[in-house]
Backbone as a ProteinNet text record, in pm:
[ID]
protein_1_A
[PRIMARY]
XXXXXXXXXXXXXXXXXXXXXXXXXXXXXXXXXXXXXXXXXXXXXXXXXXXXXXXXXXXXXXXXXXXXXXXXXXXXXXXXXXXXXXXXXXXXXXXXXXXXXXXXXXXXXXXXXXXXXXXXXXXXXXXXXXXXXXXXXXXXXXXXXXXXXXXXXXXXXXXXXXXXXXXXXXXXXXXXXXXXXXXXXXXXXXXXXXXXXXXXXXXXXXXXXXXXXXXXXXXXXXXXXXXXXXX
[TERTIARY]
-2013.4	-1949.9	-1877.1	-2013	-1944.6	-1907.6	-1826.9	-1790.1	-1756.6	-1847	-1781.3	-1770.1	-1653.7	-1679.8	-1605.8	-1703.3	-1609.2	-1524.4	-1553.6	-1509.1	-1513.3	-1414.8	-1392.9	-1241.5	-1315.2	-1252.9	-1262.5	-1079.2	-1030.9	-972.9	-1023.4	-925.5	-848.5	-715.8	-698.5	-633.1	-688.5	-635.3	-594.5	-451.5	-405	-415.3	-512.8	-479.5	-626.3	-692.3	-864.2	-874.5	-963.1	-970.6	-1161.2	-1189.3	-1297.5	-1278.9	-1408.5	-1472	-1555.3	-1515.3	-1664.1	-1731.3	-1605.2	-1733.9	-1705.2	-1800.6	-1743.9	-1795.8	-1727.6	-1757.3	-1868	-1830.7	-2019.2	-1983.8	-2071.9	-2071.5	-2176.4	-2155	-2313.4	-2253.6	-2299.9	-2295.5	-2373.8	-2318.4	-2424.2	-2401.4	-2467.4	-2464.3	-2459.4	-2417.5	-2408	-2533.5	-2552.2	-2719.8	-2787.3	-2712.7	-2805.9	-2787.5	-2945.7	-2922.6	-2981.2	-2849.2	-2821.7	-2798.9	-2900.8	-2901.6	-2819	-2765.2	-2703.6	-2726.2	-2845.1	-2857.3	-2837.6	-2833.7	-2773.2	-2764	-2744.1	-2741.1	-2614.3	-2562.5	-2431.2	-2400.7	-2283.6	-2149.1	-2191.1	-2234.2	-2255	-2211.1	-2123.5	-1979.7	-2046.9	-2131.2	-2176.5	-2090.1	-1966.9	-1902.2	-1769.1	-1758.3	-1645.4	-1682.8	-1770.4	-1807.3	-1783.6	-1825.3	-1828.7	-1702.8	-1593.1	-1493.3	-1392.2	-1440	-1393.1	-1431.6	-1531	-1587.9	-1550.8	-1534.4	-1429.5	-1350.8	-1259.3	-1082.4	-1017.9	-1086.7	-996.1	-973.1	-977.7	-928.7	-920.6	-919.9	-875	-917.4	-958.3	-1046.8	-909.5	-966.1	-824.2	-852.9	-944.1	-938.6	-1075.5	-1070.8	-1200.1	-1113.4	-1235.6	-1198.9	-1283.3	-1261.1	-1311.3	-1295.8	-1392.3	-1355.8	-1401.1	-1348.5	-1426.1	-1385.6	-1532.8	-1464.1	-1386.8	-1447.4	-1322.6	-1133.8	-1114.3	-991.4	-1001.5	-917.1	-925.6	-836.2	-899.1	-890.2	-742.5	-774.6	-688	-533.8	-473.6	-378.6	-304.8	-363.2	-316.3	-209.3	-142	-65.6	-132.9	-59.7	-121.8	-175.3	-73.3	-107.3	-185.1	-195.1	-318.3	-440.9	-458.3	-575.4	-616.3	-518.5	-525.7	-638	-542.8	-591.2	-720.2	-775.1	-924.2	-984.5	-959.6	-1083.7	-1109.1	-1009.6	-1027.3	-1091.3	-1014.8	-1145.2	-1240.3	-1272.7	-1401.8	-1512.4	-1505.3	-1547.3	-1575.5	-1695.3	-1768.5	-1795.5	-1762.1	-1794.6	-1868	-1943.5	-2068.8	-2075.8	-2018.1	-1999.8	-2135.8	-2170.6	-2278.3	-2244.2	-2098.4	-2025	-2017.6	-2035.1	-1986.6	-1821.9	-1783.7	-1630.2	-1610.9	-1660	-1633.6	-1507	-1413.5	-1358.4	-1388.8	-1398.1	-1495.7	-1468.4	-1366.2	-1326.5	-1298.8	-1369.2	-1334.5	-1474.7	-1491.3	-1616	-1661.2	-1825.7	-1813.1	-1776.2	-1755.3	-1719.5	-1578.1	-1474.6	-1373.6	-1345.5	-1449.4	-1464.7	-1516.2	-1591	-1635.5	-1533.7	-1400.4	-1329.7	-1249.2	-1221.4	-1075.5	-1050.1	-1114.8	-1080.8	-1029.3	-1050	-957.3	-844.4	-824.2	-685.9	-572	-627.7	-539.2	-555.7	-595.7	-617	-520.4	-479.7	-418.9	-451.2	-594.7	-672.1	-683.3	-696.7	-629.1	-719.3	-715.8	-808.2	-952.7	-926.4	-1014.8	-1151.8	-1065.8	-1149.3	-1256.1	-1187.3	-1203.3	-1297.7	-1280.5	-1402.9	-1538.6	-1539.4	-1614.8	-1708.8	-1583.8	-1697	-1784.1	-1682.9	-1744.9	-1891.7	-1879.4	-2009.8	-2107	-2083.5	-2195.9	-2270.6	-2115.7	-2226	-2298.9	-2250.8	-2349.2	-2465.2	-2438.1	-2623.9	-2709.1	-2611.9	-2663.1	-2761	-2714.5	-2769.2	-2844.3	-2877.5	-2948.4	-2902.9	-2758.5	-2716.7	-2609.8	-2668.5	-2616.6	-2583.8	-2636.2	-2663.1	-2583.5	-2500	-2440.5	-2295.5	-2200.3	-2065.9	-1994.4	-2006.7	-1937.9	-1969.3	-2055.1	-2062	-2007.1	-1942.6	-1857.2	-1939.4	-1926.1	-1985.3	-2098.7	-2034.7	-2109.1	-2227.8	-2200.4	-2340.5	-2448.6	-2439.9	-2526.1	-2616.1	-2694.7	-2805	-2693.8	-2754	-2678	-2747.4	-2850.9	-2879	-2835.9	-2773.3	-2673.4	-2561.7	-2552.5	-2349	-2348.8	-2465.2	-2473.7	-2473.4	-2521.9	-2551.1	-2398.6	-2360.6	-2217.9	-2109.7	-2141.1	-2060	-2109.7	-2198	-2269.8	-2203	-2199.3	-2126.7	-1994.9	-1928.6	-1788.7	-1761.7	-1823.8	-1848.4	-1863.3	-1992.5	-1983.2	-1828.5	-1828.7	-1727.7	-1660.6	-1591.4	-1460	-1557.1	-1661.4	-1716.4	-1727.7	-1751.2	-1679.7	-1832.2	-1776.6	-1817.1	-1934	-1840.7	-1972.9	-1999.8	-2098.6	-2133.1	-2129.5	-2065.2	-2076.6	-2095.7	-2263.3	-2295.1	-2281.3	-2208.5	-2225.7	-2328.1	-2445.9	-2512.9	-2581.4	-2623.1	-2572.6	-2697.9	-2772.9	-2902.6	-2896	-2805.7	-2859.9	-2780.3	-2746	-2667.9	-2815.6	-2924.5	-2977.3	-3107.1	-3202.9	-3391	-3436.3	-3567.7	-3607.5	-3661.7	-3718.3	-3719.8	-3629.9	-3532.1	-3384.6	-3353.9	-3374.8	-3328	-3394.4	-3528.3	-3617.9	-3564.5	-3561.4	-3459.6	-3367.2	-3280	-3108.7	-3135.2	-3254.7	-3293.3	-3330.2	-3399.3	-3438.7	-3327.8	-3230.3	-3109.9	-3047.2	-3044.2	-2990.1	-3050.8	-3185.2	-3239.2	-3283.4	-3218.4	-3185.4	-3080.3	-2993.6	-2881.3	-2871.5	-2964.1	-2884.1	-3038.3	-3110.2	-3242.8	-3105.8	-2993.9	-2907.3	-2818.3	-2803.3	-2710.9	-2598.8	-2595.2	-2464.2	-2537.8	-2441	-2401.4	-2411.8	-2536.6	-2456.7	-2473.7	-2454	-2434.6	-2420.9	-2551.4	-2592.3	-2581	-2492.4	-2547.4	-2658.2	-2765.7	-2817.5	-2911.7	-2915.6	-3001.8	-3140.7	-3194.2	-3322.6	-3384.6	-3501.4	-3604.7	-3611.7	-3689.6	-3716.6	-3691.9	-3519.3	-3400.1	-3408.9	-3385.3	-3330.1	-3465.2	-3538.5	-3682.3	-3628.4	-3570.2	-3538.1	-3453.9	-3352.2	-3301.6	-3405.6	-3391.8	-3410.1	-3395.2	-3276.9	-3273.2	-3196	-3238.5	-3176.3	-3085.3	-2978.1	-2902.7	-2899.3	-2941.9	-2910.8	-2831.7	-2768.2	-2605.7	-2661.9	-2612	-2586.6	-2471.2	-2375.7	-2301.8	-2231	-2139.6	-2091.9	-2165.1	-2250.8	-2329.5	-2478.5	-2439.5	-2542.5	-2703.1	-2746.8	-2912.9	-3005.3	-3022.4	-3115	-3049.4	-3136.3	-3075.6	-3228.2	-3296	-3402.3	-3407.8	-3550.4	-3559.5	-3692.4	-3680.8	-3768.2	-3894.9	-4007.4	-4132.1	-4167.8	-4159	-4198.7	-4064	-4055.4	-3927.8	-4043.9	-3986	-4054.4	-3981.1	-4034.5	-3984.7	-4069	-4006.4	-4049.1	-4009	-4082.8	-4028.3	-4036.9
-3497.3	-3613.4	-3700.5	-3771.6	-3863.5	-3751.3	-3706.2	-3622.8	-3790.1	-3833	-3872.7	-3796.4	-3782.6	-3706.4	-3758.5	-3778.6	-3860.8	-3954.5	-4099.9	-4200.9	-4279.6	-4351.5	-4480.7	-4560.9	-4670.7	-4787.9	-4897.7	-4945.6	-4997.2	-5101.8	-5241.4	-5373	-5393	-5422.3	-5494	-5656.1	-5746	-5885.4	-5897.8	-5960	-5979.2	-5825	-5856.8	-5793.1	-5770.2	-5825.9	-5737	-5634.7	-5544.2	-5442.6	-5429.6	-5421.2	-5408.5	-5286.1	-5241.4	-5079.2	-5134.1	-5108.9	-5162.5	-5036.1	-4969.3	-4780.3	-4674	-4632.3	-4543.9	-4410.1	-4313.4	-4150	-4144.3	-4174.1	-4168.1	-4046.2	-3999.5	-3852.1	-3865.2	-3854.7	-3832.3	-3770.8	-3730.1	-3698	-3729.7	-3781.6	-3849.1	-3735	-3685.9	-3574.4	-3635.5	-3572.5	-3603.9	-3644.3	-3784.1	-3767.9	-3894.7	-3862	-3962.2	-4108.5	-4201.7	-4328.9	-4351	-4407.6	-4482	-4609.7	-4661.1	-4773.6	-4750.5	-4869.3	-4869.6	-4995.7	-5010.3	-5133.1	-5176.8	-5247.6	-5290.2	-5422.8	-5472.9	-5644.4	-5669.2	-5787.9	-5861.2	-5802.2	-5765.2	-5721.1	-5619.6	-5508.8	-5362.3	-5274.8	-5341.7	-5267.5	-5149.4	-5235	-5186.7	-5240	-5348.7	-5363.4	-5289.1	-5280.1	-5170.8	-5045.3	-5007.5	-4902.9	-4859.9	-4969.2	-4952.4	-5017	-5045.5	-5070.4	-4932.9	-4833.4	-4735.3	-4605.9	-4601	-4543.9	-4631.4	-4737.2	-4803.4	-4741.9	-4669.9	-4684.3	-4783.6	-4883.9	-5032.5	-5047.4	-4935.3	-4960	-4792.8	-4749.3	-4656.4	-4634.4	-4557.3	-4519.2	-4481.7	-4514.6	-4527	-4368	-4298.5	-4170.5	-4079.2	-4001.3	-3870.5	-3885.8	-3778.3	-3779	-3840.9	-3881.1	-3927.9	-3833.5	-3764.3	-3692.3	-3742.5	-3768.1	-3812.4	-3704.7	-3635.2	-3511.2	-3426.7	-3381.3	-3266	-3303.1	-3470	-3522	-3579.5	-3600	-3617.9	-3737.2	-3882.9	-3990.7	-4051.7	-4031.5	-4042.4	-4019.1	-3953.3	-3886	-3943.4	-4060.9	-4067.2	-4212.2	-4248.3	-4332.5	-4499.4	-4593.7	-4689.3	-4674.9	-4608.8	-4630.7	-4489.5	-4386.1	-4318.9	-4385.5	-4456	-4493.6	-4644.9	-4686.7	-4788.1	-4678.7	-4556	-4498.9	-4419.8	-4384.9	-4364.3	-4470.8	-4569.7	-4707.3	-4705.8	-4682.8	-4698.6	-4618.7	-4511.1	-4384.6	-4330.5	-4378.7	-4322.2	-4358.7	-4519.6	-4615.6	-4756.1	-4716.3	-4853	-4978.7	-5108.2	-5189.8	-5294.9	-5285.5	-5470.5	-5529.5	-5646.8	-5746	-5847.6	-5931.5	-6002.6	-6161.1	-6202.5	-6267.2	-6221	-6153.3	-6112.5	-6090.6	-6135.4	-6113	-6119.7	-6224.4	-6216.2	-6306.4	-6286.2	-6431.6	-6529	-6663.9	-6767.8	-6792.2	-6803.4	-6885	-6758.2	-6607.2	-6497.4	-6475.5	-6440.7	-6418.9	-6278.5	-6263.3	-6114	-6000.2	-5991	-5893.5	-5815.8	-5917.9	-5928.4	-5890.2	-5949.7	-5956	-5810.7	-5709.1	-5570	-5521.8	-5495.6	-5455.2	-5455.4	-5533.9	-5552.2	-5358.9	-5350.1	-5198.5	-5100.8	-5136.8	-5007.2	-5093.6	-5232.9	-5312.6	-5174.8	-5213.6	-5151.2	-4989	-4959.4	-4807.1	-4794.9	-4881.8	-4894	-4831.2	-4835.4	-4765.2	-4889.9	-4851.2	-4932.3	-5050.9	-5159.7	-5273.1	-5229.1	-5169	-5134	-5025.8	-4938.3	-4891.3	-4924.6	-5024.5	-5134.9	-5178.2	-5296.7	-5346.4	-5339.3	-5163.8	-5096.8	-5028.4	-4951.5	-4937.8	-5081	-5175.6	-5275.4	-5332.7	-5317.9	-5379.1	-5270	-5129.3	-5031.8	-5041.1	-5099.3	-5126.9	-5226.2	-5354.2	-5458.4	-5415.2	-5317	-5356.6	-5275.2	-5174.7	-5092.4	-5154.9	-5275	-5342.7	-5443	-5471	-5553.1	-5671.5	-5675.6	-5826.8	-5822.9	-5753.1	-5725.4	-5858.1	-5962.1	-6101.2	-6190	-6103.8	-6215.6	-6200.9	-6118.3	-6087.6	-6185.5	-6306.6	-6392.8	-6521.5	-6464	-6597.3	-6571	-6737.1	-6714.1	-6633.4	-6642.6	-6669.7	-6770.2	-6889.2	-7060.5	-7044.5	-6971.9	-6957.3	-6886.3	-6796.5	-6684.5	-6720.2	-6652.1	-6680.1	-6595.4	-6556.4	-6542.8	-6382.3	-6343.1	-6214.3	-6137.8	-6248.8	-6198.1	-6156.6	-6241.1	-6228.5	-6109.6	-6045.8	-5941.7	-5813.5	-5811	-5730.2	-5729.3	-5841.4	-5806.8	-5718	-5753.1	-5719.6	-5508.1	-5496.7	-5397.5	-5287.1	-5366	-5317.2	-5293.4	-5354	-5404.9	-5224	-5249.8	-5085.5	-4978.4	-4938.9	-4864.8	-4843.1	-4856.3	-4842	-4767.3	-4755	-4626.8	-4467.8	-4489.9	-4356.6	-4313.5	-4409.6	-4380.8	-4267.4	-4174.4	-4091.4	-4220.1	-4261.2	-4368.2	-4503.9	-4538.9	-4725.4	-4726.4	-4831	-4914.9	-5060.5	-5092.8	-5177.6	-5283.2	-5384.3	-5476.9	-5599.1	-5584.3	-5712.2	-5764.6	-5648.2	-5654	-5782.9	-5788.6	-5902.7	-6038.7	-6066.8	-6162.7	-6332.5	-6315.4	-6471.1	-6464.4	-6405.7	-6393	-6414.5	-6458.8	-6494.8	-6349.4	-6350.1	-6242.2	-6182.2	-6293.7	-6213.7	-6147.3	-6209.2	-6086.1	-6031.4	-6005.4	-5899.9	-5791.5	-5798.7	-5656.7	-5602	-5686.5	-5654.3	-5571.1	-5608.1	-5522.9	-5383.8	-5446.1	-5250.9	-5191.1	-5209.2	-5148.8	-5087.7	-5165.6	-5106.6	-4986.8	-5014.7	-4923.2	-4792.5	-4784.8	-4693.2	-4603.3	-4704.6	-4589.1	-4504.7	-4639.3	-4538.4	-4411.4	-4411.8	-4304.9	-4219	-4225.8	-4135.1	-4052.5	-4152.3	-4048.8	-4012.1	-3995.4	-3944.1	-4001.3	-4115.6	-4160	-4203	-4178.9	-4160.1	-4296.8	-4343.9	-4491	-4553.4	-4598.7	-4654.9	-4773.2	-4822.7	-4951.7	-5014.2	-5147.6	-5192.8	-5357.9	-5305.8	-5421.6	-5516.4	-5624.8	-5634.1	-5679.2	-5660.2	-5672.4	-5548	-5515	-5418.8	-5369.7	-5484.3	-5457.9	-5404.6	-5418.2	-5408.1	-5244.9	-5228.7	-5083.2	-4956.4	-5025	-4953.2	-4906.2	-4913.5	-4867	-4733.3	-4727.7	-4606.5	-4518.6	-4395.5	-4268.4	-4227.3	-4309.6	-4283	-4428.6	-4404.5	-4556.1	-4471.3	-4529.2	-4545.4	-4620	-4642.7	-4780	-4783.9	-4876.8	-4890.6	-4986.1	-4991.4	-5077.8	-5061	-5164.3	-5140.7	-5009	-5050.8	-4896.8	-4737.9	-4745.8	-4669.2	-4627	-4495.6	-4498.9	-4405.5	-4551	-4507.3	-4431.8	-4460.7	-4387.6	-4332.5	-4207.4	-4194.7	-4091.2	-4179.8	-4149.7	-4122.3	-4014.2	-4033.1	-4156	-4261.2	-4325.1	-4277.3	-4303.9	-4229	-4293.6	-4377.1	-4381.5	-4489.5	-4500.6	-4635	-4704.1	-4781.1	-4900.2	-4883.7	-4803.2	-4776.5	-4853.2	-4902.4	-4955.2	-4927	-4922.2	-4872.5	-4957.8
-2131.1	-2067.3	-2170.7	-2323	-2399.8	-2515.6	-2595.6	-2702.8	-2842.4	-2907.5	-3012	-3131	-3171.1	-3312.6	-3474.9	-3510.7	-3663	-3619.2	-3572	-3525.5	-3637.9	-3657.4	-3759.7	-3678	-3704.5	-3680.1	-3752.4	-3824.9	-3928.6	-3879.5	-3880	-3854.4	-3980.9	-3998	-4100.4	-4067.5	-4170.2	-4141.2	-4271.4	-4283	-4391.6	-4504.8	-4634.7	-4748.3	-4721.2	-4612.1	-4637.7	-4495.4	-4491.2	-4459.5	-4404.8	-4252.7	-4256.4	-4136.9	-4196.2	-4131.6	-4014.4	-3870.8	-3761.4	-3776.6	-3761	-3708.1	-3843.1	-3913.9	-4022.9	-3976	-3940.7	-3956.2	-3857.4	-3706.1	-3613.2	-3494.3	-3506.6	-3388	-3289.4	-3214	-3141.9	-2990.3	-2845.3	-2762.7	-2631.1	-2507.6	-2416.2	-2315	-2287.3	-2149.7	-1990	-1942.5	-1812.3	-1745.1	-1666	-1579.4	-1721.9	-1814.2	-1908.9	-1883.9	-1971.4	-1934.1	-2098.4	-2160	-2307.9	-2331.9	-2427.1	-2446.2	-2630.9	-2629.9	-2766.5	-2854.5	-2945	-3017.6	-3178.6	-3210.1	-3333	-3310.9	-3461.6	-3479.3	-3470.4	-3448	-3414.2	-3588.6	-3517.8	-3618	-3669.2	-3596.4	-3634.3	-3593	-3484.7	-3429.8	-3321.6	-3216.3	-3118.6	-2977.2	-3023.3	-2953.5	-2954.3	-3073.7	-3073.3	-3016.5	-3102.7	-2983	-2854.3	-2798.9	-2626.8	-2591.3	-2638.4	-2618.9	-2622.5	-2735	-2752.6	-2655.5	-2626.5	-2516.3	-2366.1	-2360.3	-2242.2	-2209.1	-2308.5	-2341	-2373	-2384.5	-2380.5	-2541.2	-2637.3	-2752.4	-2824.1	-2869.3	-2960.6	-3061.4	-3184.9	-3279.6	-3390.2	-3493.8	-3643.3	-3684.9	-3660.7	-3685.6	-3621.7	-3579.7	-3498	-3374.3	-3333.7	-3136.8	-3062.3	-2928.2	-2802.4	-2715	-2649.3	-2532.9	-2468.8	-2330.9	-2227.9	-2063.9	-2040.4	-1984.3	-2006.5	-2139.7	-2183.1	-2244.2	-2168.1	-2189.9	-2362.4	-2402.4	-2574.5	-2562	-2525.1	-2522	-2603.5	-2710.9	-2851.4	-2808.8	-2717.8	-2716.4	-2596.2	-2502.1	-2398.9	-2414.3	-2306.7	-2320	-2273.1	-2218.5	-2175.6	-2034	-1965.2	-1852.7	-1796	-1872.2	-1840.2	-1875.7	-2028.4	-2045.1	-1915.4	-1855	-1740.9	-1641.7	-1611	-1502.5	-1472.2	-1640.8	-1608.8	-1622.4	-1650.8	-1646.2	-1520.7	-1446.2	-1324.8	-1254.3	-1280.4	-1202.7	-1246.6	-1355.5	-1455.1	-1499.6	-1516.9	-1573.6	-1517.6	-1480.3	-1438.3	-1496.3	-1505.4	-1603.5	-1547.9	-1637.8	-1567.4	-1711.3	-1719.7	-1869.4	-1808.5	-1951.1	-1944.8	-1929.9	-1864.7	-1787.4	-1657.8	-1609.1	-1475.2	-1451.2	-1491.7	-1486.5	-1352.8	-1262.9	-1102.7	-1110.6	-1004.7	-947.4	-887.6	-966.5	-916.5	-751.3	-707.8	-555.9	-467.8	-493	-425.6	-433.2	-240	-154.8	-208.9	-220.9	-308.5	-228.5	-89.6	-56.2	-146.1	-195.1	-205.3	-360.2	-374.2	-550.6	-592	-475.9	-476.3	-460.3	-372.7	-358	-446.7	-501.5	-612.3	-650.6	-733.9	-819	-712.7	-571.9	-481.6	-433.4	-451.9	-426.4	-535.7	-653.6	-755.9	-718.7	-631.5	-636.2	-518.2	-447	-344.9	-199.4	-191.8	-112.1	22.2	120	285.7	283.6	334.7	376.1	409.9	539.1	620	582.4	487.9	340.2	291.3	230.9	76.4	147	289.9	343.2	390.5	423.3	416.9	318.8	206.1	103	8	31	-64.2	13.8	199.3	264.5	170.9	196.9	162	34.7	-68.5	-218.7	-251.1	-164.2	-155.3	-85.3	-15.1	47.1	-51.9	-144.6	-193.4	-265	-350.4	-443.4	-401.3	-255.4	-237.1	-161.3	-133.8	-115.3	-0.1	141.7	232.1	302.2	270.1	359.7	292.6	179.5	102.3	71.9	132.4	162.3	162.6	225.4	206.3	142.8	57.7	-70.2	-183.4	-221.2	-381.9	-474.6	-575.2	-727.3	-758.3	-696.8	-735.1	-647	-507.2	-433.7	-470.3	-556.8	-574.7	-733.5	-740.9	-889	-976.3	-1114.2	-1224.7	-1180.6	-1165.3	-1090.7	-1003.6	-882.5	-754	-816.9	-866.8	-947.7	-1044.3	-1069.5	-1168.5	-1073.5	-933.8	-865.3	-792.1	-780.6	-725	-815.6	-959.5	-1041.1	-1038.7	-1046	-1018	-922.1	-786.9	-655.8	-719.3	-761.2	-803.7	-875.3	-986.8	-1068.6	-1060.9	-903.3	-851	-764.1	-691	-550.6	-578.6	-756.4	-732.6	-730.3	-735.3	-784.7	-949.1	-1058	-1179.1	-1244.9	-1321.8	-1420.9	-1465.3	-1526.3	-1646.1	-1603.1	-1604.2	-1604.7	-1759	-1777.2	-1926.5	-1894	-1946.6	-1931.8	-2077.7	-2095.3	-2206.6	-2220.7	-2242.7	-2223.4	-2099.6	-1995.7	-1832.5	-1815.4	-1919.6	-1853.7	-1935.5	-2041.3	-2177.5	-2115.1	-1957.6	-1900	-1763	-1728.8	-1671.2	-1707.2	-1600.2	-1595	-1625	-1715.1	-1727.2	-1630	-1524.6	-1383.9	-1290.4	-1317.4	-1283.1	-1329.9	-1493.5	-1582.4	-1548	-1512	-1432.5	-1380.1	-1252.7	-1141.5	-1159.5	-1248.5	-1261	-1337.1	-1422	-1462.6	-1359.2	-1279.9	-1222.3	-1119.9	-1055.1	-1033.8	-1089.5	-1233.9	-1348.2	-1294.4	-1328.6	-1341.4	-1181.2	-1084.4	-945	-951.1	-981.7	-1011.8	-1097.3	-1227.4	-1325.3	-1250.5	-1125.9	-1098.2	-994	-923.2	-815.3	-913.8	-1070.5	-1135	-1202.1	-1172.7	-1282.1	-1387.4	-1501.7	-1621.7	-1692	-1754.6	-1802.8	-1934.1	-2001.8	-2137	-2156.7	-2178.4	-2183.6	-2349.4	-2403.9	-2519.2	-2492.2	-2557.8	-2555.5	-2706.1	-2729	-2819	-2819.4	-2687.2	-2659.2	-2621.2	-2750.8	-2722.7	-2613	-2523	-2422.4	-2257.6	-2281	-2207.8	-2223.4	-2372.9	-2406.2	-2385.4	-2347.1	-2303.1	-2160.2	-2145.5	-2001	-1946.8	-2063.6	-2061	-2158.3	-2105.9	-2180	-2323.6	-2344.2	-2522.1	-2550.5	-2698	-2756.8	-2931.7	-2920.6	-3088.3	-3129.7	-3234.6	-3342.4	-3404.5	-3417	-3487.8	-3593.6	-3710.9	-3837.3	-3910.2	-3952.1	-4051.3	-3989.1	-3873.9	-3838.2	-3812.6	-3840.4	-3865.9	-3779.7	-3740.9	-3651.3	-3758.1	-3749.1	-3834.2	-3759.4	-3625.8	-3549.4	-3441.7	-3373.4	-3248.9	-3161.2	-3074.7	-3018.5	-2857.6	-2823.7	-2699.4	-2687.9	-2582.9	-2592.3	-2480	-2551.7	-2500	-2384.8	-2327.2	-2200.3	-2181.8	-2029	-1955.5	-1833.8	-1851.8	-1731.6	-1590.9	-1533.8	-1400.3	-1295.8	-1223	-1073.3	-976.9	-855.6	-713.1	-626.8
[MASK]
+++++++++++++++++++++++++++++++++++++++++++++++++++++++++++++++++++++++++++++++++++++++++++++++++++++++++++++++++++++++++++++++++++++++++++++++++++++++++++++++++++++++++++++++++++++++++++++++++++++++++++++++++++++++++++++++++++++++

C-alpha cells in the first residue's frame, strides 16, 4: 500500500540547509493500523505530509499503490488526496457556520458527485460514527469529540485507501480521546488502512505497530504487544 524508499527531505532557508527526513524506508501493508511517533521536530510531520501527497520528497520514492508519487503533476497529486486519502487533523478542519451534514459532504462537492448522493452518503457516515442526531449542528454545537467524529465522517465518505490521522486526539478530553480510538480501531477491524502520528504513548498503543522517528530518522520500528480494544 505505503512503499517508502530512501526518502530525504531538504528545506533550504537562505545559506542554511536543514535535513527533516534523511535516507528512511519502511513499508505499511494494506489492513494495517500505524502509529508514527517522535519528538517535535523529528520530521514526523513531514512525513505524513509526504505520505499525504501534500508535499514531495528531495530524493527516494513514494509509492502509493504501486503509483510512484514523485512523478505526478499538481493536479493528479490534487486527485488522489481525494480519492485515496482520508484526512482527520487535530483542528478539525471543519467549517465553522456549515451544519455537519454539509461539512461531511464537502469532498464529493469537489468530486462532483449529485446532491442527493452527497446527502445520503454523508447521513450514513454520521451515523456511522455515532452522530446520527446531529446532522444539523454547526461546529460551535458539538464537543471537541463530535467535531472529531464529524471530521472522521468527512474522511471516510470518498472511500479513501488510507486514513492519515495528524494528532486526531491532542484538541480533545481524554475521555473522548478513547472514544475516537476506538473508532479508529473499527474501522482498520473493517479494513482501512490508517496512519496515525501521535505523541502520546498511550494513543499509539492502539494501533498495531508504532515507528519512532528522531532527527529524520527512523530509530525504531515495532509491533506493539497488546492494543486497547473496546466493544
Amino acid at each position: 500500500m505505503i512503499q517508502i524508499s530512501h526518502v530525504s527531505k531538504l528545506y533550504k532557508n537562505d545559506a542554511v540547509e536543514t535535513k527533516a527526513l534523511d535516507d528512511i524506508s519502511f513499508e505499511i501493508k494494506k489492513g494495517e493500523f500505524v502509529s508514527i511517533m517522535g519528538p517535535s521536530g523529528s520530521g514526523k510531520s513531514t512525513l505524513m505530509h509526504i505520505i499525504g501527497a501534500l508535499d514531495l520528497p528531495t530524493s527516494g520514492t513514494y509509492l502509493l499503490d504501486g503509483e510512484n508519487v514523485g512523478t505526478l503533476g499538481d493536479d493528479q497529486l490534487a486527485d488522489i488526496r481525494n480519492r485515496k486519502i482520508g484526512f482527520v487533523f487535530q483542528a478539525f478542519n471543519l467549517l465553522p457556520r456549515t451544519k455537519a451534514l454539509k461539512n461531511v459532504a464537502l469532498p464529493m462537492v469537489y468530486a462532483g458527485i449529485p446532491k442527493i448522493e452527497r446527502e445520503k452518503k454523508a447521513m450514513q457516515f454520521l451515523d456511522r460514527v455515532g452522530l446520527g442526531n446531529k446532522y444539523d449542528n454547526t461546529p460551535s454545537q458539538l464537543s471537541g469529540g463530535q467535531q472529531q467524529r464529524v471530521a472522521i465522517a468527512r474522511a471516510l465518505v470518498m472511500n479513501p485507501s488510507i486514513i492519515l490521522a495528524d494528532e486526531p486526539t491532542g484538541n480533545i478530553a481524554s475521555v473522548q480521546a478513547e472514544e475516537i480510538m476506538v473508532i479508529f480501531q473499527k474501522l482498520n477491524h473493517d479494513g482501512h488502512t490508517i496512519v496515525m502520528i501521535t505523541h502520546e504513548p498511550d494513543i499509539a498503543q492502539h494501533a498495531s505497530r508504532t515507528i519512532h522517528i528522531r532527527d529524520g530518522k527512523i530509530v525504531g520500528d515495532k509491533k506493539n504487544g497488546h492494543q486497547k480494544i473496546k466493544h
